[in-house]
């Protein structure tokens, strides 16, 4: 068997730069290590390590002293001369250098920032040792579409043990629970330090699945004892400061004494499960009851597959296993298909109900990836265009070099070298810029992306290679173009006609550049419009001036009337209402089969809201028919239903005919107008309301909504806090503004929208800077022509027109090209929303006009300047 | 005594070369350090440090055999020079002195700080 050979490129690179005295010895070391690694962990890994080693060897001490004489066959001064000329050129034409440098630097900075963001988003749950084998089990409940999907990220408690028992390929399976309202239900106290950290109930094998380093004490073992608690490092610090945490006692929800048994490292931000402390699953209040019940669909199941097992095959087995569960299942039918979901895919690909934390969308990754690419391309094109256009100024130099015997390869390498020099400078600049801008970028996106590519050699290498590619690509065309002309023409400076050869390519590139910028601009306007539309759409209820306080303890419900009366004593508080859900987060849904004339043949998913007498008034929800709940009708507490329009039409009634009809175990007394109780990407679904009473709701959890007046906001809020503090002193209650919470539903879209706008602006800026450079060049080039035209009687207007015409034509072409592309892309994007704007034609017109005027402004400023110069000055200079 | 200055990594390299007496070349030194100190050592960092130590006169090198796994490239063996030995001893002594000068309670297990 032939032994594997290391990557040629890196080996050659190493031979090239290494000190010849050391070369054979180090190469021996490298090859020895390579052979060993290839044997142990395969060629691919060995190749990668080899490349890293070589790049890490590229440092002073190992790099030989480059003697130009050896390198350039006795032309020691040649390379120095190239460098000197390039440097002089940069300095002499400060203006063009600045344009190139700023374009490239901005382009590369955007590219690096976006790549950092993408890398971060893609790194979710990547840090677990078994990351590639961890799967989450989720369910597809066919026919039960809830919040737009029939996938559910929950499972019955006995599932994980059963999977582990039945399937040998399951290395480990665990059950965990992170109660949805966890971060608020929990009160964890130590002496006077009371916080509400994020909770996780986990079985003891969690550490066999996720890599959560234990820094102190024990991990899995201590989860066998129901009275133990594991804290994250920073939470422990919050409670105990510098004291040793192990063995200390915390009070959980004011009733249970827990002993700290272990401290684990804070879970990284880029992990979909987020928690600050772990309690044993055994201590979860319902677990003892649930652990043998197959309809306790309330837990999360994660498993690790043994190495070498195909998840697809295992998924097939799970399908038939579902039927087995069915057999053991008593009571309701289970009816769910079990599916596997790689843990690493959850953040970007999962759309299931009841996610543990907000997930993102792979489409954003593609979107930002393409923006990064486009911006970089725009910057590269700038360089390319300007370099070819300006090559005429270098023609004499090229001619002279050719006459003196320069070979084509030498010239190519000279010009390529210049491109590399420039990209190299902007690469360094942009890394500094990224470092400076990253905090703002993080702020903008609400992320904590670390500036870590110094620790991550792959990232740095990737970026470096990108910079080289940009340099190479943008320098290649000018280099080939310049070195290819015949020396006589070159010296005469006549190898370019008015606009030069390469005109076509250059024009095409300008069109491409502007088209890309216009597409981005149109998209960002439409994205903005859609987000604005969502936030201001008539919801069917009034969310302004509403403060709400969620609660999680029965005491509050018991004292509700007292609290309400006390709140209403303040003149600015006009109404107080009680409900289980707020209008922004309807999430309680079930199938209804029982209504007059149906005989349980048909069913439809229907959301439930439990509200008190004042709810409709407070939120100004319109009643179409019938009446609202009222204390005057005692029957309301057991028998009355309010339906929304969608529910009425799902049954096949009209609002008028619905009144008095039998529905579930009661009767319909009123029909309300449809209002949005879910995010805008979902349409309004059927919903009924019942009176909020102890019989039909869990009174532990609910929301108190408070309508407040316009003035004296501070005092009003202080009164609200004071009331709670006075009446339920030992329960922390927070109040929120409903409109703020509503906006938060769209926060990530909003943030990404903003980032999108910024990058769009930068793209337009880069494109305009390029155009500006080109036009300035063409003005300088044609200064004599302009002079003669003026002498012969041309007006300034004529000259502006002459100079602008060509460029403006190109920009118009770009706008025409961009319009259908942008329309198509945006049409696709908007389809993801249940409620969306229609794309207005004026957006295209406006963007086109703006693009044109930016271009026109850029062009005409320069040409005006040229037109106003005294022709005598331009004509006499040679 | 400025002339005996050794960096932390340099000292580790010197000691390792001593431990591997007669068998110290690039790969073996790298592995030895990685095993003992449980840290990753890049070829580059090691070579730079070896070269610097050689320049300081603490190490000297000589070409060794060519083996098949090295595709015929010779090994470069290192050994400690007399000067190098003095530098190591000096460092060792310096540390010892510093340790003995440390207040006693800092090293006493009773005072857990």
Short mmCIF file of N, CA and C in Angstrom, two decimals, chain A residues 495-555:
data_model
loop_
_atom_site.label_atom_id
_atom_site.label_comp_id
_atom_site.label_asym_id
_atom_site.label_seq_id
_atom_site.Cartn_x
_atom_site.Cartn_y
_atom_site.Cartn_z
N UNK A 495 -2.70 52.40 -26.46
CA UNK A 495 -3.31 51.07 -26.58
C UNK A 495 -4.74 51.07 -26.07
N UNK A 496 -5.14 52.18 -25.53
CA UNK A 496 -6.54 52.28 -25.13
C UNK A 496 -7.18 53.35 -25.97
N UNK A 497 -8.27 53.04 -26.62
CA UNK A 497 -8.98 54.12 -27.27
C UNK A 497 -9.79 54.86 -26.22
N UNK A 498 -10.69 55.65 -26.65
CA UNK A 498 -11.38 56.57 -25.75
C UNK A 498 -11.70 55.94 -24.38
N UNK A 499 -12.35 54.84 -24.44
CA UNK A 499 -12.72 54.21 -23.18
C UNK A 499 -11.92 52.94 -22.92
N UNK A 500 -11.11 52.60 -23.87
CA UNK A 500 -10.25 51.46 -23.64
C UNK A 500 -10.87 50.16 -24.07
N UNK A 501 -10.00 49.19 -24.34
CA UNK A 501 -10.53 47.84 -24.51
C UNK A 501 -10.90 47.40 -23.12
N UNK A 502 -11.53 46.28 -23.03
CA UNK A 502 -11.95 45.87 -21.71
C UNK A 502 -13.12 46.71 -21.27
N UNK A 503 -13.55 47.55 -22.20
CA UNK A 503 -14.68 48.41 -21.96
C UNK A 503 -15.92 47.59 -21.66
N UNK A 504 -16.11 46.58 -22.49
CA UNK A 504 -17.31 45.76 -22.37
C UNK A 504 -17.36 45.10 -21.01
N UNK A 505 -16.24 44.47 -20.66
CA UNK A 505 -16.18 43.77 -19.39
C UNK A 505 -16.43 44.75 -18.25
N UNK A 506 -15.76 45.91 -18.37
CA UNK A 506 -15.88 46.88 -17.27
C UNK A 506 -17.32 47.34 -17.13
N UNK A 507 -17.94 47.61 -18.26
CA UNK A 507 -19.34 48.05 -18.21
C UNK A 507 -20.22 46.97 -17.61
N UNK A 508 -19.96 45.74 -18.04
CA UNK A 508 -20.76 44.63 -17.50
C UNK A 508 -20.60 44.58 -15.99
N UNK A 509 -19.38 44.79 -15.54
CA UNK A 509 -19.15 44.72 -14.10
C UNK A 509 -19.87 45.85 -13.37
N UNK A 510 -19.86 47.04 -13.96
CA UNK A 510 -20.58 48.15 -13.32
C UNK A 510 -22.06 47.82 -13.23
N UNK A 511 -22.60 47.30 -14.34
CA UNK A 511 -24.02 46.94 -14.32
C UNK A 511 -24.29 45.91 -13.22
N UNK A 512 -23.41 44.90 -13.17
CA UNK A 512 -23.59 43.86 -12.15
C UNK A 512 -23.56 44.45 -10.76
N UNK A 513 -22.58 45.31 -10.53
CA UNK A 513 -22.44 45.93 -9.22
C UNK A 513 -23.70 46.67 -8.82
N UNK A 514 -24.14 47.54 -9.71
CA UNK A 514 -25.31 48.34 -9.36
C UNK A 514 -26.56 47.50 -9.25
N UNK A 515 -26.65 46.47 -10.11
CA UNK A 515 -27.82 45.61 -10.02
C UNK A 515 -27.86 44.97 -8.64
N UNK A 516 -26.71 44.47 -8.17
CA UNK A 516 -26.68 43.82 -6.86
C UNK A 516 -27.08 44.82 -5.77
N UNK A 517 -26.53 46.03 -5.86
CA UNK A 517 -26.85 47.03 -4.84
C UNK A 517 -28.33 47.37 -4.87
N UNK A 518 -28.90 47.47 -6.07
CA UNK A 518 -30.32 47.82 -6.16
C UNK A 518 -31.19 46.69 -5.62
N UNK A 519 -30.82 45.45 -5.93
CA UNK A 519 -31.58 44.32 -5.39
C UNK A 519 -31.59 44.39 -3.86
N UNK A 520 -30.42 44.63 -3.30
CA UNK A 520 -30.33 44.72 -1.84
C UNK A 520 -31.21 45.86 -1.32
N UNK A 521 -31.15 46.99 -2.02
CA UNK A 521 -31.90 48.14 -1.53
C UNK A 521 -33.40 47.88 -1.59
N UNK A 522 -33.87 47.34 -2.72
CA UNK A 522 -35.30 47.04 -2.82
C UNK A 522 -35.71 46.06 -1.74
N UNK A 523 -34.89 45.03 -1.56
CA UNK A 523 -35.22 44.03 -0.54
C UNK A 523 -35.32 44.67 0.82
N UNK A 524 -34.37 45.55 1.13
CA UNK A 524 -34.40 46.07 2.49
C UNK A 524 -35.60 46.98 2.70
N UNK A 525 -36.04 47.66 1.65
CA UNK A 525 -37.26 48.47 1.82
C UNK A 525 -38.46 47.56 2.06
N UNK A 526 -38.55 46.50 1.28
CA UNK A 526 -39.72 45.63 1.42
C UNK A 526 -39.70 44.91 2.77
N UNK A 527 -38.52 44.49 3.20
CA UNK A 527 -38.42 43.85 4.52
C UNK A 527 -38.89 44.84 5.59
N UNK A 528 -38.44 46.08 5.46
CA UNK A 528 -38.84 47.08 6.43
C UNK A 528 -40.36 47.28 6.41
N UNK A 529 -40.91 47.38 5.21
CA UNK A 529 -42.36 47.58 5.09
C UNK A 529 -43.14 46.45 5.75
N UNK A 530 -42.68 45.23 5.49
CA UNK A 530 -43.40 44.08 6.03
C UNK A 530 -43.35 44.09 7.55
N UNK A 531 -42.16 44.35 8.10
CA UNK A 531 -42.03 44.35 9.56
C UNK A 531 -42.87 45.47 10.16
N UNK A 532 -42.89 46.60 9.49
CA UNK A 532 -43.69 47.72 9.95
C UNK A 532 -45.17 47.36 9.89
N UNK A 533 -45.54 46.70 8.82
CA UNK A 533 -46.92 46.28 8.63
C UNK A 533 -47.38 45.39 9.79
N UNK A 534 -46.52 44.44 10.13
CA UNK A 534 -46.86 43.53 11.21
C UNK A 534 -47.06 44.28 12.51
N UNK A 535 -46.15 45.23 12.75
CA UNK A 535 -46.20 45.89 14.04
C UNK A 535 -47.32 46.89 14.16
N UNK A 536 -47.86 47.33 13.04
CA UNK A 536 -48.91 48.34 13.17
C UNK A 536 -50.25 47.84 12.68
N UNK A 537 -50.29 46.59 12.24
CA UNK A 537 -51.56 46.06 11.72
C UNK A 537 -52.62 46.12 12.81
N UNK A 538 -53.84 46.37 12.39
CA UNK A 538 -54.95 46.34 13.35
C UNK A 538 -55.11 44.92 13.84
N UNK A 539 -55.02 44.77 15.15
CA UNK A 539 -54.98 43.42 15.69
C UNK A 539 -56.36 42.94 16.09
N UNK A 540 -57.30 43.88 16.18
CA UNK A 540 -58.62 43.49 16.65
C UNK A 540 -58.73 43.71 18.14
N UNK A 541 -57.66 44.17 18.77
CA UNK A 541 -57.75 44.56 20.18
C UNK A 541 -56.78 45.71 20.38
N UNK A 542 -56.90 46.38 21.50
CA UNK A 542 -56.06 47.55 21.74
C UNK A 542 -54.96 47.19 22.72
N UNK A 543 -53.73 47.25 22.25
CA UNK A 543 -52.65 46.85 23.15
C UNK A 543 -51.95 48.05 23.78
N UNK A 544 -52.39 49.26 23.46
CA UNK A 544 -51.73 50.45 24.01
C UNK A 544 -52.12 50.67 25.46
N UNK A 545 -51.20 51.25 26.19
CA UNK A 545 -51.46 51.64 27.58
C UNK A 545 -51.89 50.47 28.44
N UNK A 546 -51.41 49.28 28.11
CA UNK A 546 -51.74 48.13 28.93
C UNK A 546 -50.47 47.62 29.60
N UNK A 547 -50.55 47.51 30.93
CA UNK A 547 -49.47 46.90 31.69
C UNK A 547 -50.00 45.56 32.16
N UNK A 548 -49.15 44.52 32.11
CA UNK A 548 -49.65 43.25 32.62
C UNK A 548 -48.64 42.64 33.58
N UNK A 549 -49.14 41.85 34.46
CA UNK A 549 -48.27 41.17 35.42
C UNK A 549 -48.60 39.69 35.39
N UNK A 550 -47.69 38.87 34.89
CA UNK A 550 -47.94 37.43 34.93
C UNK A 550 -47.73 36.92 36.34
N UNK A 551 -48.51 35.92 36.74
CA UNK A 551 -48.28 35.35 38.07
C UNK A 551 -48.31 33.84 38.00
N UNK A 552 -47.72 33.22 38.98
CA UNK A 552 -47.54 31.77 38.95
C UNK A 552 -47.90 31.15 40.28
N UNK A 553 -48.59 31.89 41.11
CA UNK A 553 -48.91 31.35 42.43
C UNK A 553 -50.39 31.55 42.73
N UNK A 554 -50.94 30.55 43.35
CA UNK A 554 -52.37 30.54 43.63
C UNK A 554 -52.77 31.70 44.52
N UNK A 555 -51.84 32.09 45.42
CA UNK A 555 -52.18 33.16 46.37
C UNK A 555 -52.70 34.39 45.65
#
